[in-house]
Amino acid sequence: MSLSLNISPSETMMDGDLARYLAVGENALRAIQATPGLVAPHSILDLPCGHGRVARHLRAAYPDAGLFVADLDEPGADFCAAEFGATKLVSTPDFNAIDFGRRFDLIWVGSLITHLDAQATRSFFGFLARHLSADGSAVVSSHGAFVAGRLFLAQRALYGLSMAEEADILAQYQAGGYGYCQYPHQDGYGISLASRHWIRDAAAAAGLAVVSHEDHAWDNHQDVVVLRHSEGSPQRG
């Protein structure tokens, strides 16, 4: 199937450079397809889908798969459903309350846990465990060592917070493997850092195993982590 070039007028990730916009989505697809042992997906979930930066590439690459999209930005999910022949699912900020009533062979999670605190990320891993098929893969982007290095060397604020707040994120990360600070006036939404060890342990607590963890593999910025059910987990059987 050909790649849709129809961009939503509400797409906040589009800065006028179409080639750059498409390249970032293509880079996500290549990271997904590099997943070790990836099975050909019959069902795919893109959450959060936004206005389709990656969903358009998923639809073109897997035209026969069932494509499902969800986002708290419901107009974005509506656009993806209409433009890419996807099924819209209704999400909520409380991951413990989400039950889509089905499992997925592939779940793409671009730039979500990068904005969540540690407890919300743990809850999200539980959501993944409940919604992955037995041999399914979740491909999740995160802020890791590369972003930590940027914050360490920065001479100015980089992520929409003050320099003091960004320094505190780095200090939390160095002390315990996870750092977070909320954006002003945005409850439950900010910037996070997560170490390899923290992600491995939090995933294991949810019954998931890290299959691969590639540093700054998405857009030369965010890490790409692949999660699957752990051997012996109830969902695997």
JSON list of C-alpha atoms in Angstrom, two decimals:
[
{"chain": "A", "resi": 1, "resn": "MET", "atom": "CA", "xyz": [0.00, 0.00, 0.00]},
{"chain": "A", "resi": 2, "resn": "SER", "atom": "CA", "xyz": [1.30, 3.47, -0.86]},
{"chain": "A", "resi": 3, "resn": "LEU", "atom": "CA", "xyz": [2.21, 5.87, 1.92]},
{"chain": "A", "resi": 4, "resn": "SER", "atom": "CA", "xyz": [-0.42, 8.51, 2.64]},
{"chain": "A", "resi": 5, "resn": "LEU", "atom": "CA", "xyz": [0.97, 12.04, 2.36]},
{"chain": "A", "resi": 6, "resn": "ASN", "atom": "CA", "xyz": [-2.16, 13.67, 3.73]},
{"chain": "A", "resi": 7, "resn": "ILE", "atom": "CA", "xyz": [-1.07, 15.57, 6.85]},
{"chain": "A", "resi": 8, "resn": "SER", "atom": "CA", "xyz": [-3.63, 16.69, 9.40]},
{"chain": "A", "resi": 9, "resn": "PRO", "atom": "CA", "xyz": [-3.81, 20.49, 9.67]},
{"chain": "A", "resi": 10, "resn": "SER", "atom": "CA", "xyz": [-3.71, 19.95, 13.45]},
{"chain": "A", "resi": 11, "resn": "GLU", "atom": "CA", "xyz": [-0.46, 17.95, 13.36]},
{"chain": "A", "resi": 12, "resn": "THR", "atom": "CA", "xyz": [1.79, 19.59, 15.96]},
{"chain": "A", "resi": 13, "resn": "MET", "atom": "CA", "xyz": [4.81, 17.49, 14.93]},
{"chain": "A", "resi": 14, "resn": "MET", "atom": "CA", "xyz": [4.83, 19.04, 11.48]},
{"chain": "A", "resi": 15, "resn": "ASP", "atom": "CA", "xyz": [6.98, 22.18, 11.27]},
{"chain": "A", "resi": 16, "resn": "GLY", "atom": "CA", "xyz": [6.67, 22.68, 7.54]},
{"chain": "A", "resi": 17, "resn": "ASP", "atom": "CA", "xyz": [9.44, 20.27, 6.57]},
{"chain": "A", "resi": 18, "resn": "LEU", "atom": "CA", "xyz": [7.57, 17.31, 5.06]},
{"chain": "A", "resi": 19, "resn": "ALA", "atom": "CA", "xyz": [10.73, 15.34, 4.30]},
{"chain": "A", "resi": 20, "resn": "ARG", "atom": "CA", "xyz": [11.86, 15.61, 7.91]},
{"chain": "A", "resi": 21, "resn": "TYR", "atom": "CA", "xyz": [8.40, 14.67, 9.21]},
{"chain": "A", "resi": 22, "resn": "LEU", "atom": "CA", "xyz": [8.23, 11.58, 7.01]},
{"chain": "A", "resi": 23, "resn": "ALA", "atom": "CA", "xyz": [11.80, 10.58, 7.86]},
{"chain": "A", "resi": 24, "resn": "VAL", "atom": "CA", "xyz": [11.03, 10.48, 11.58]},
{"chain": "A", "resi": 25, "resn": "GLY", "atom": "CA", "xyz": [8.04, 8.21, 10.94]},
{"chain": "A", "resi": 26, "resn": "GLU", "atom": "CA", "xyz": [10.11, 6.03, 8.61]},
{"chain": "A", "resi": 27, "resn": "ASN", "atom": "CA", "xyz": [12.84, 5.79, 11.25]},
{"chain": "A", "resi": 28, "resn": "ALA", "atom": "CA", "xyz": [10.26, 4.46, 13.73]},
{"chain": "A", "resi": 29, "resn": "LEU", "atom": "CA", "xyz": [9.12, 1.83, 11.25]},
{"chain": "A", "resi": 30, "resn": "ARG", "atom": "CA", "xyz": [12.71, 0.72, 10.64]},
{"chain": "A", "resi": 31, "resn": "ALA", "atom": "CA", "xyz": [13.28, 0.43, 14.39]},
{"chain": "A", "resi": 32, "resn": "ILE", "atom": "CA", "xyz": [10.14, -1.70, 14.67]},
{"chain": "A", "resi": 33, "resn": "GLN", "atom": "CA", "xyz": [11.16, -3.93, 11.79]},
{"chain": "A", "resi": 34, "resn": "ALA", "atom": "CA", "xyz": [14.63, -4.42, 13.33]},
{"chain": "A", "resi": 35, "resn": "THR", "atom": "CA", "xyz": [13.00, -6.06, 16.37]},
{"chain": "A", "resi": 36, "resn": "PRO", "atom": "CA", "xyz": [14.64, -9.46, 16.99]},
{"chain": "A", "resi": 37, "resn": "GLY", "atom": "CA", "xyz": [12.18, -12.28, 16.30]},
{"chain": "A", "resi": 38, "resn": "LEU", "atom": "CA", "xyz": [9.35, -9.99, 15.26]},
{"chain": "A", "resi": 39, "resn": "VAL", "atom": "CA", "xyz": [6.39, -12.03, 13.99]},
{"chain": "A", "resi": 40, "resn": "ALA", "atom": "CA", "xyz": [4.34, -10.67, 11.09]},
{"chain": "A", "resi": 41, "resn": "PRO", "atom": "CA", "xyz": [1.65, -8.73, 12.97]},
{"chain": "A", "resi": 42, "resn": "HIS", "atom": "CA", "xyz": [-2.01, -9.39, 12.33]},
{"chain": "A", "resi": 43, "resn": "SER", "atom": "CA", "xyz": [-3.05, -6.68, 14.79]},
{"chain": "A", "resi": 44, "resn": "ILE", "atom": "CA", "xyz": [-1.20, -3.45, 15.56]},
{"chain": "A", "resi": 45, "resn": "LEU", "atom": "CA", "xyz": [-1.84, -0.78, 18.19]},
{"chain": "A", "resi": 46, "resn": "ASP", "atom": "CA", "xyz": [-0.34, 2.71, 17.90]},
{"chain": "A", "resi": 47, "resn": "LEU", "atom": "CA", "xyz": [-0.65, 4.47, 21.26]},
{"chain": "A", "resi": 48, "resn": "PRO", "atom": "CA", "xyz": [-0.38, 7.41, 21.45]},
{"chain": "A", "resi": 49, "resn": "CYS", "atom": "CA", "xyz": [-1.03, 7.77, 17.73]},
{"chain": "A", "resi": 50, "resn": "GLY", "atom": "CA", "xyz": [-1.11, 11.57, 17.58]},
{"chain": "A", "resi": 51, "resn": "HIS", "atom": "CA", "xyz": [-2.09, 12.61, 14.06]},
{"chain": "A", "resi": 52, "resn": "GLY", "atom": "CA", "xyz": [-0.37, 9.68, 12.38]},
{"chain": "A", "resi": 53, "resn": "ARG", "atom": "CA", "xyz": [3.33, 10.43, 12.12]},
{"chain": "A", "resi": 54, "resn": "VAL", "atom": "CA", "xyz": [4.06, 6.71, 12.54]},
{"chain": "A", "resi": 55, "resn": "ALA", "atom": "CA", "xyz": [0.62, 5.20, 11.87]},
{"chain": "A", "resi": 56, "resn": "ARG", "atom": "CA", "xyz": [0.83, 6.14, 8.17]},
{"chain": "A", "resi": 57, "resn": "HIS", "atom": "CA", "xyz": [4.02, 4.08, 7.87]},
{"chain": "A", "resi": 58, "resn": "LEU", "atom": "CA", "xyz": [2.54, 1.16, 9.77]},
{"chain": "A", "resi": 59, "resn": "ARG", "atom": "CA", "xyz": [-0.46, 1.10, 7.45]},
{"chain": "A", "resi": 60, "resn": "ALA", "atom": "CA", "xyz": [1.73, 1.20, 4.33]},
{"chain": "A", "resi": 61, "resn": "ALA", "atom": "CA", "xyz": [4.08, -1.52, 5.63]},
{"chain": "A", "resi": 62, "resn": "TYR", "atom": "CA", "xyz": [1.33, -3.84, 6.93]},
{"chain": "A", "resi": 63, "resn": "PRO", "atom": "CA", "xyz": [-1.69, -3.24, 4.69]},
{"chain": "A", "resi": 64, "resn": "ASP", "atom": "CA", "xyz": [-3.45, -6.46, 5.68]},
{"chain": "A", "resi": 65, "resn": "ALA", "atom": "CA", "xyz": [-3.06, -6.04, 9.45]},
{"chain": "A", "resi": 66, "resn": "GLY", "atom": "CA", "xyz": [-5.76, -4.68, 11.69]},
{"chain": "A", "resi": 67, "resn": "LEU", "atom": "CA", "xyz": [-4.55, -1.23, 12.72]},
{"chain": "A", "resi": 68, "resn": "PHE", "atom": "CA", "xyz": [-5.85, 0.23, 15.98]},
{"chain": "A", "resi": 69, "resn": "VAL", "atom": "CA", "xyz": [-5.16, 3.75, 17.22]},
{"chain": "A", "resi": 70, "resn": "ALA", "atom": "CA", "xyz": [-5.70, 5.54, 20.52]},
{"chain": "A", "resi": 71, "resn": "ASP", "atom": "CA", "xyz": [-4.78, 8.91, 21.94]},
{"chain": "A", "resi": 72, "resn": "LEU", "atom": "CA", "xyz": [-6.06, 11.30, 24.59]},
{"chain": "A", "resi": 73, "resn": "ASP", "atom": "CA", "xyz": [-6.06, 13.76, 21.67]},
{"chain": "A", "resi": 74, "resn": "GLU", "atom": "CA", "xyz": [-9.20, 12.24, 20.20]},
{"chain": "A", "resi": 75, "resn": "PRO", "atom": "CA", "xyz": [-9.23, 14.41, 17.03]},
{"chain": "A", "resi": 76, "resn": "GLY", "atom": "CA", "xyz": [-5.82, 12.92, 16.26]},
{"chain": "A", "resi": 77, "resn": "ALA", "atom": "CA", "xyz": [-7.16, 9.39, 16.67]},
{"chain": "A", "resi": 78, "resn": "ASP", "atom": "CA", "xyz": [-10.20, 10.33, 14.57]},
{"chain": "A", "resi": 79, "resn": "PHE", "atom": "CA", "xyz": [-7.91, 11.54, 11.79]},
{"chain": "A", "resi": 80, "resn": "CYS", "atom": "CA", "xyz": [-5.86, 8.33, 11.89]},
{"chain": "A", "resi": 81, "resn": "ALA", "atom": "CA", "xyz": [-8.99, 6.20, 11.79]},
{"chain": "A", "resi": 82, "resn": "ALA", "atom": "CA", "xyz": [-10.38, 8.05, 8.79]},
{"chain": "A", "resi": 83, "resn": "GLU", "atom": "CA", "xyz": [-7.14, 8.47, 6.85]},
{"chain": "A", "resi": 84, "resn": "PHE", "atom": "CA", "xyz": [-5.48, 5.08, 7.44]},
{"chain": "A", "resi": 85, "resn": "GLY", "atom": "CA", "xyz": [-8.47, 2.78, 7.77]},
{"chain": "A", "resi": 86, "resn": "ALA", "atom": "CA", "xyz": [-7.72, 2.23, 11.45]},
{"chain": "A", "resi": 87, "resn": "THR", "atom": "CA", "xyz": [-10.03, 1.38, 14.33]},
{"chain": "A", "resi": 88, "resn": "LYS", "atom": "CA", "xyz": [-10.16, 4.08, 16.98]},
{"chain": "A", "resi": 89, "resn": "LEU", "atom": "CA", "xyz": [-10.02, 2.95, 20.61]},
{"chain": "A", "resi": 90, "resn": "VAL", "atom": "CA", "xyz": [-10.88, 5.27, 23.49]},
{"chain": "A", "resi": 91, "resn": "SER", "atom": "CA", "xyz": [-8.04, 5.76, 25.96]},
{"chain": "A", "resi": 92, "resn": "THR", "atom": "CA", "xyz": [-7.73, 7.29, 29.42]},
{"chain": "A", "resi": 93, "resn": "PRO", "atom": "CA", "xyz": [-4.84, 8.65, 31.53]},
{"chain": "A", "resi": 94, "resn": "ASP", "atom": "CA", "xyz": [-5.41, 5.81, 34.05]},
{"chain": "A", "resi": 95, "resn": "PHE", "atom": "CA", "xyz": [-3.66, 2.83, 32.46]},
{"chain": "A", "resi": 96, "resn": "ASN", "atom": "CA", "xyz": [-5.00, 0.51, 35.14]},
{"chain": "A", "resi": 97, "resn": "ALA", "atom": "CA", "xyz": [-8.53, 1.26, 33.93]},
{"chain": "A", "resi": 98, "resn": "ILE", "atom": "CA", "xyz": [-7.91, 0.55, 30.25]},
{"chain": "A", "resi": 99, "resn": "ASP", "atom": "CA", "xyz": [-9.21, -2.71, 28.82]},
{"chain": "A", "resi": 100, "resn": "PHE", "atom": "CA", "xyz": [-9.44, -2.71, 25.04]},
{"chain": "A", "resi": 101, "resn": "GLY", "atom": "CA", "xyz": [-10.90, -6.21, 25.10]},
{"chain": "A", "resi": 102, "resn": "ARG", "atom": "CA", "xyz": [-8.30, -7.68, 22.77]},
{"chain": "A", "resi": 103, "resn": "ARG", "atom": "CA", "xyz": [-4.58, -8.32, 22.39]},
{"chain": "A", "resi": 104, "resn": "PHE", "atom": "CA", "xyz": [-2.14, -7.06, 19.79]},
{"chain": "A", "resi": 105, "resn": "ASP", "atom": "CA", "xyz": [0.82, -8.64, 18.00]},
{"chain": "A", "resi": 106, "resn": "LEU", "atom": "CA", "xyz": [2.61, -5.28, 17.82]},
{"chain": "A", "resi": 107, "resn": "ILE", "atom": "CA", "xyz": [2.23, -2.23, 20.03]},
{"chain": "A", "resi": 108, "resn": "TRP", "atom": "CA", "xyz": [4.14, 0.90, 19.04]},
{"chain": "A", "resi": 109, "resn": "VAL", "atom": "CA", "xyz": [4.57, 3.43, 21.85]},
{"chain": "A", "resi": 110, "resn": "GLY", "atom": "CA", "xyz": [6.31, 6.55, 20.61]},
{"chain": "A", "resi": 111, "resn": "SER", "atom": "CA", "xyz": [7.17, 9.30, 23.11]},
{"chain": "A", "resi": 112, "resn": "LEU", "atom": "CA", "xyz": [4.79, 8.35, 25.92]},
{"chain": "A", "resi": 113, "resn": "ILE", "atom": "CA", "xyz": [6.80, 7.13, 28.91]},
{"chain": "A", "resi": 114, "resn": "THR", "atom": "CA", "xyz": [9.20, 9.98, 28.08]},
{"chain": "A", "resi": 115, "resn": "HIS", "atom": "CA", "xyz": [6.51, 12.19, 29.68]},
{"chain": "A", "resi": 116, "resn": "LEU", "atom": "CA", "xyz": [5.39, 10.02, 32.62]},
{"chain": "A", "resi": 117, "resn": "ASP", "atom": "CA", "xyz": [6.48, 9.64, 36.22]},
{"chain": "A", "resi": 118, "resn": "ALA", "atom": "CA", "xyz": [7.80, 6.32, 37.50]},
{"chain": "A", "resi": 119, "resn": "GLN", "atom": "CA", "xyz": [4.50, 5.01, 38.87]},
{"chain": "A", "resi": 120, "resn": "ALA", "atom": "CA", "xyz": [2.62, 5.83, 35.67]},
{"chain": "A", "resi": 121, "resn": "THR", "atom": "CA", "xyz": [5.30, 4.05, 33.65]},
{"chain": "A", "resi": 122, "resn": "ARG", "atom": "CA", "xyz": [4.98, 0.96, 35.86]},
{"chain": "A", "resi": 123, "resn": "SER", "atom": "CA", "xyz": [1.21, 1.06, 35.34]},
{"chain": "A", "resi": 124, "resn": "PHE", "atom": "CA", "xyz": [1.74, 1.37, 31.61]},
{"chain": "A", "resi": 125, "resn": "PHE", "atom": "CA", "xyz": [3.93, -1.71, 31.55]},
{"chain": "A", "resi": 126, "resn": "GLY", "atom": "CA", "xyz": [1.03, -3.53, 33.21]},
{"chain": "A", "resi": 127, "resn": "PHE", "atom": "CA", "xyz": [-1.23, -2.28, 30.42]},
{"chain": "A", "resi": 128, "resn": "LEU", "atom": "CA", "xyz": [1.23, -3.67, 27.86]},
{"chain": "A", "resi": 129, "resn": "ALA", "atom": "CA", "xyz": [1.31, -7.06, 29.58]},
{"chain": "A", "resi": 130, "resn": "ARG", "atom": "CA", "xyz": [-2.50, -7.24, 29.49]},
{"chain": "A", "resi": 131, "resn": "HIS", "atom": "CA", "xyz": [-2.73, -6.28, 25.81]},
{"chain": "A", "resi": 132, "resn": "LEU", "atom": "CA", "xyz": [0.17, -8.10, 24.13]},
{"chain": "A", "resi": 133, "resn": "SER", "atom": "CA", "xyz": [-0.59, -11.36, 22.35]},
{"chain": "A", "resi": 134, "resn": "ALA", "atom": "CA", "xyz": [1.36, -14.42, 23.47]},
{"chain": "A", "resi": 135, "resn": "ASP", "atom": "CA", "xyz": [4.25, -13.75, 21.07]},
{"chain": "A", "resi": 136, "resn": "GLY", "atom": "CA", "xyz": [3.58, -10.04, 20.62]},
{"chain": "A", "resi": 137, "resn": "SER", "atom": "CA", "xyz": [6.16, -7.25, 20.83]},
{"chain": "A", "resi": 138, "resn": "ALA", "atom": "CA", "xyz": [5.84, -3.80, 22.36]},
{"chain": "A", "resi": 139, "resn": "VAL", "atom": "CA", "xyz": [8.27, -1.30, 20.87]},
{"chain": "A", "resi": 140, "resn": "VAL", "atom": "CA", "xyz": [8.59, 1.61, 23.28]},
{"chain": "A", "resi": 141, "resn": "SER", "atom": "CA", "xyz": [10.65, 4.79, 23.06]},
{"chain": "A", "resi": 142, "resn": "SER", "atom": "CA", "xyz": [12.27, 6.25, 26.18]},
{"chain": "A", "resi": 143, "resn": "HIS", "atom": "CA", "xyz": [14.70, 8.94, 27.28]},
{"chain": "A", "resi": 144, "resn": "GLY", "atom": "CA", "xyz": [17.91, 7.24, 28.34]},
{"chain": "A", "resi": 145, "resn": "ALA", "atom": "CA", "xyz": [21.63, 7.82, 28.58]},
{"chain": "A", "resi": 146, "resn": "PHE", "atom": "CA", "xyz": [21.80, 10.04, 25.49]},
{"chain": "A", "resi": 147, "resn": "VAL", "atom": "CA", "xyz": [19.25, 12.50, 26.92]},
{"chain": "A", "resi": 148, "resn": "ALA", "atom": "CA", "xyz": [20.94, 12.29, 30.31]},
{"chain": "A", "resi": 149, "resn": "GLY", "atom": "CA", "xyz": [24.18, 13.32, 28.63]},
{"chain": "A", "resi": 150, "resn": "ARG", "atom": "CA", "xyz": [22.45, 16.23, 26.93]},
{"chain": "A", "resi": 151, "resn": "LEU", "atom": "CA", "xyz": [21.13, 17.44, 30.28]},
{"chain": "A", "resi": 152, "resn": "PHE", "atom": "CA", "xyz": [24.53, 17.01, 31.93]},
{"chain": "A", "resi": 153, "resn": "LEU", "atom": "CA", "xyz": [26.29, 19.12, 29.31]},
{"chain": "A", "resi": 154, "resn": "ALA", "atom": "CA", "xyz": [23.52, 21.65, 28.71]},
{"chain": "A", "resi": 155, "resn": "GLN", "atom": "CA", "xyz": [24.17, 25.34, 29.19]},
{"chain": "A", "resi": 156, "resn": "ARG", "atom": "CA", "xyz": [20.46, 26.12, 28.87]},
{"chain": "A", "resi": 157, "resn": "ALA", "atom": "CA", "xyz": [17.09, 24.48, 29.44]},
{"chain": "A", "resi": 158, "resn": "LEU", "atom": "CA", "xyz": [16.29, 21.94, 26.70]},
{"chain": "A", "resi": 159, "resn": "TYR", "atom": "CA", "xyz": [12.92, 20.34, 27.45]},
{"chain": "A", "resi": 160, "resn": "GLY", "atom": "CA", "xyz": [10.52, 23.10, 28.40]},
{"chain": "A", "resi": 161, "resn": "LEU", "atom": "CA", "xyz": [11.49, 23.21, 32.08]},
{"chain": "A", "resi": 162, "resn": "SER", "atom": "CA", "xyz": [13.89, 25.39, 34.05]},
{"chain": "A", "resi": 163, "resn": "MET", "atom": "CA", "xyz": [17.56, 24.45, 34.22]},
{"chain": "A", "resi": 164, "resn": "ALA", "atom": "CA", "xyz": [17.11, 23.68, 37.92]},
{"chain": "A", "resi": 165, "resn": "GLU", "atom": "CA", "xyz": [14.21, 21.32, 37.20]},
{"chain": "A", "resi": 166, "resn": "GLU", "atom": "CA", "xyz": [16.13, 19.57, 34.44]},
{"chain": "A", "resi": 167, "resn": "ALA", "atom": "CA", "xyz": [19.14, 19.23, 36.76]},
{"chain": "A", "resi": 168, "resn": "ASP", "atom": "CA", "xyz": [16.82, 17.64, 39.34]},
{"chain": "A", "resi": 169, "resn": "ILE", "atom": "CA", "xyz": [15.59, 15.10, 36.76]},
{"chain": "A", "resi": 170, "resn": "LEU", "atom": "CA", "xyz": [19.20, 14.16, 36.10]},
{"chain": "A", "resi": 171, "resn": "ALA", "atom": "CA", "xyz": [19.96, 13.88, 39.83]},
{"chain": "A", "resi": 172, "resn": "GLN", "atom": "CA", "xyz": [16.95, 11.57, 40.36]},
{"chain": "A", "resi": 173, "resn": "TYR", "atom": "CA", "xyz": [18.05, 9.45, 37.41]},
{"chain": "A", "resi": 174, "resn": "GLN", "atom": "CA", "xyz": [21.60, 9.15, 38.72]},
{"chain": "A", "resi": 175, "resn": "ALA", "atom": "CA", "xyz": [20.37, 8.26, 42.21]},
{"chain": "A", "resi": 176, "resn": "GLY", "atom": "CA", "xyz": [17.63, 5.76, 41.41]},
{"chain": "A", "resi": 177, "resn": "GLY", "atom": "CA", "xyz": [17.45, 5.11, 37.67]},
{"chain": "A", "resi": 178, "resn": "TYR", "atom": "CA", "xyz": [14.36, 7.25, 37.01]},
{"chain": "A", "resi": 179, "resn": "GLY", "atom": "CA", "xyz": [13.99, 11.01, 36.94]},
{"chain": "A", "resi": 180, "resn": "TYR", "atom": "CA", "xyz": [10.90, 13.09, 36.33]},
{"chain": "A", "resi": 181, "resn": "CYS", "atom": "CA", "xyz": [9.60, 16.63, 36.56]},
{"chain": "A", "resi": 182, "resn": "GLN", "atom": "CA", "xyz": [6.12, 17.78, 35.62]},
{"chain": "A", "resi": 183, "resn": "TYR", "atom": "CA", "xyz": [5.51, 20.60, 33.19]},
{"chain": "A", "resi": 184, "resn": "PRO", "atom": "CA", "xyz": [3.95, 23.70, 34.77]},
{"chain": "A", "resi": 185, "resn": "HIS", "atom": "CA", "xyz": [0.16, 23.40, 35.02]},
{"chain": "A", "resi": 186, "resn": "GLN", "atom": "CA", "xyz": [0.10, 19.97, 33.30]},
{"chain": "A", "resi": 187, "resn": "ASP", "atom": "CA", "xyz": [-0.85, 17.38, 35.88]},
{"chain": "A", "resi": 188, "resn": "GLY", "atom": "CA", "xyz": [0.83, 14.02, 35.27]},
{"chain": "A", "resi": 189, "resn": "TYR", "atom": "CA", "xyz": [2.73, 15.17, 32.17]},
{"chain": "A", "resi": 190, "resn": "GLY", "atom": "CA", "xyz": [6.36, 16.24, 32.07]},
{"chain": "A", "resi": 191, "resn": "ILE", "atom": "CA", "xyz": [9.79, 14.93, 31.13]},
{"chain": "A", "resi": 192, "resn": "SER", "atom": "CA", "xyz": [11.36, 11.67, 32.32]},
{"chain": "A", "resi": 193, "resn": "LEU", "atom": "CA", "xyz": [14.65, 9.79, 32.17]},
{"chain": "A", "resi": 194, "resn": "ALA", "atom": "CA", "xyz": [14.81, 6.01, 32.60]},
{"chain": "A", "resi": 195, "resn": "SER", "atom": "CA", "xyz": [17.92, 3.84, 32.87]},
{"chain": "A", "resi": 196, "resn": "ARG", "atom": "CA", "xyz": [18.30, 0.43, 31.26]},
{"chain": "A", "resi": 197, "resn": "HIS", "atom": "CA", "xyz": [18.26, -1.27, 34.66]},
{"chain": "A", "resi": 198, "resn": "TRP", "atom": "CA", "xyz": [15.16, 0.58, 35.82]},
{"chain": "A", "resi": 199, "resn": "ILE", "atom": "CA", "xyz": [13.23, -0.35, 32.67]},
{"chain": "A", "resi": 200, "resn": "ARG", "atom": "CA", "xyz": [14.36, -3.97, 32.91]},
{"chain": "A", "resi": 201, "resn": "ASP", "atom": "CA", "xyz": [13.24, -4.27, 36.54]},
{"chain": "A", "resi": 202, "resn": "ALA", "atom": "CA", "xyz": [9.93, -2.43, 36.07]},
{"chain": "A", "resi": 203, "resn": "ALA", "atom": "CA", "xyz": [9.14, -4.52, 33.00]},
{"chain": "A", "resi": 204, "resn": "ALA", "atom": "CA", "xyz": [9.95, -7.73, 34.87]},
{"chain": "A", "resi": 205, "resn": "ALA", "atom": "CA", "xyz": [7.56, -6.73, 37.65]},
{"chain": "A", "resi": 206, "resn": "ALA", "atom": "CA", "xyz": [4.81, -6.58, 35.01]},
{"chain": "A", "resi": 207, "resn": "GLY", "atom": "CA", "xyz": [5.73, -9.98, 33.55]},
{"chain": "A", "resi": 208, "resn": "LEU", "atom": "CA", "xyz": [7.65, -8.56, 30.60]},
{"chain": "A", "resi": 209, "resn": "ALA", "atom": "CA", "xyz": [11.21, -9.08, 29.43]},
{"chain": "A", "resi": 210, "resn": "VAL", "atom": "CA", "xyz": [13.48, -6.66, 27.56]},
{"chain": "A", "resi": 211, "resn": "VAL", "atom": "CA", "xyz": [14.34, -8.25, 24.20]},
{"chain": "A", "resi": 212, "resn": "SER", "atom": "CA", "xyz": [16.49, -5.37, 23.01]},
{"chain": "A", "resi": 213, "resn": "HIS", "atom": "CA", "xyz": [17.36, -1.84, 24.10]},
{"chain": "A", "resi": 214, "resn": "GLU", "atom": "CA", "xyz": [18.92, 0.41, 21.48]},
{"chain": "A", "resi": 215, "resn": "ASP", "atom": "CA", "xyz": [20.37, 3.76, 22.57]},
{"chain": "A", "resi": 216, "resn": "HIS", "atom": "CA", "xyz": [18.99, 6.89, 20.85]},
{"chain": "A", "resi": 217, "resn": "ALA", "atom": "CA", "xyz": [17.70, 4.76, 17.97]},
{"chain": "A", "resi": 218, "resn": "TRP", "atom": "CA", "xyz": [14.64, 6.87, 17.16]},
{"chain": "A", "resi": 219, "resn": "ASP", "atom": "CA", "xyz": [15.48, 10.13, 15.47]},
{"chain": "A", "resi": 220, "resn": "ASN", "atom": "CA", "xyz": [18.95, 9.89, 17.04]},
{"chain": "A", "resi": 221, "resn": "HIS", "atom": "CA", "xyz": [17.34, 10.95, 20.32]},
{"chain": "A", "resi": 222, "resn": "GLN", "atom": "CA", "xyz": [15.06, 8.47, 22.08]},
{"chain": "A", "resi": 223, "resn": "ASP", "atom": "CA", "xyz": [16.01, 4.92, 23.02]},
{"chain": "A", "resi": 224, "resn": "VAL", "atom": "CA", "xyz": [13.97, 2.07, 21.53]},
{"chain": "A", "resi": 225, "resn": "VAL", "atom": "CA", "xyz": [13.08, -0.76, 23.92]},
{"chain": "A", "resi": 226, "resn": "VAL", "atom": "CA", "xyz": [11.41, -4.00, 22.82]},
{"chain": "A", "resi": 227, "resn": "LEU", "atom": "CA", "xyz": [9.32, -5.84, 25.42]},
{"chain": "A", "resi": 228, "resn": "ARG", "atom": "CA", "xyz": [7.70, -9.27, 25.30]},
{"chain": "A", "resi": 229, "resn": "HIS", "atom": "CA", "xyz": [6.04, -11.56, 27.79]},
{"chain": "A", "resi": 230, "resn": "SER", "atom": "CA", "xyz": [8.53, -13.22, 30.10]},
{"chain": "A", "resi": 231, "resn": "GLU", "atom": "CA", "xyz": [9.04, -16.96, 29.81]},
{"chain": "A", "resi": 232, "resn": "GLY", "atom": "CA", "xyz": [6.46, -18.65, 32.01]},
{"chain": "A", "resi": 233, "resn": "SER", "atom": "CA", "xyz": [4.18, -15.62, 32.33]},
{"chain": "A", "resi": 234, "resn": "PRO", "atom": "CA", "xyz": [0.43, -16.49, 32.30]},
{"chain": "A", "resi": 235, "resn": "GLN", "atom": "CA", "xyz": [-0.10, -14.45, 29.14]},
{"chain": "A", "resi": 236, "resn": "ARG", "atom": "CA", "xyz": [2.60, -16.41, 27.33]},
{"chain": "A", "resi": 237, "resn": "GLY", "atom": "CA", "xyz": [0.88, -19.71, 27.80]}
]
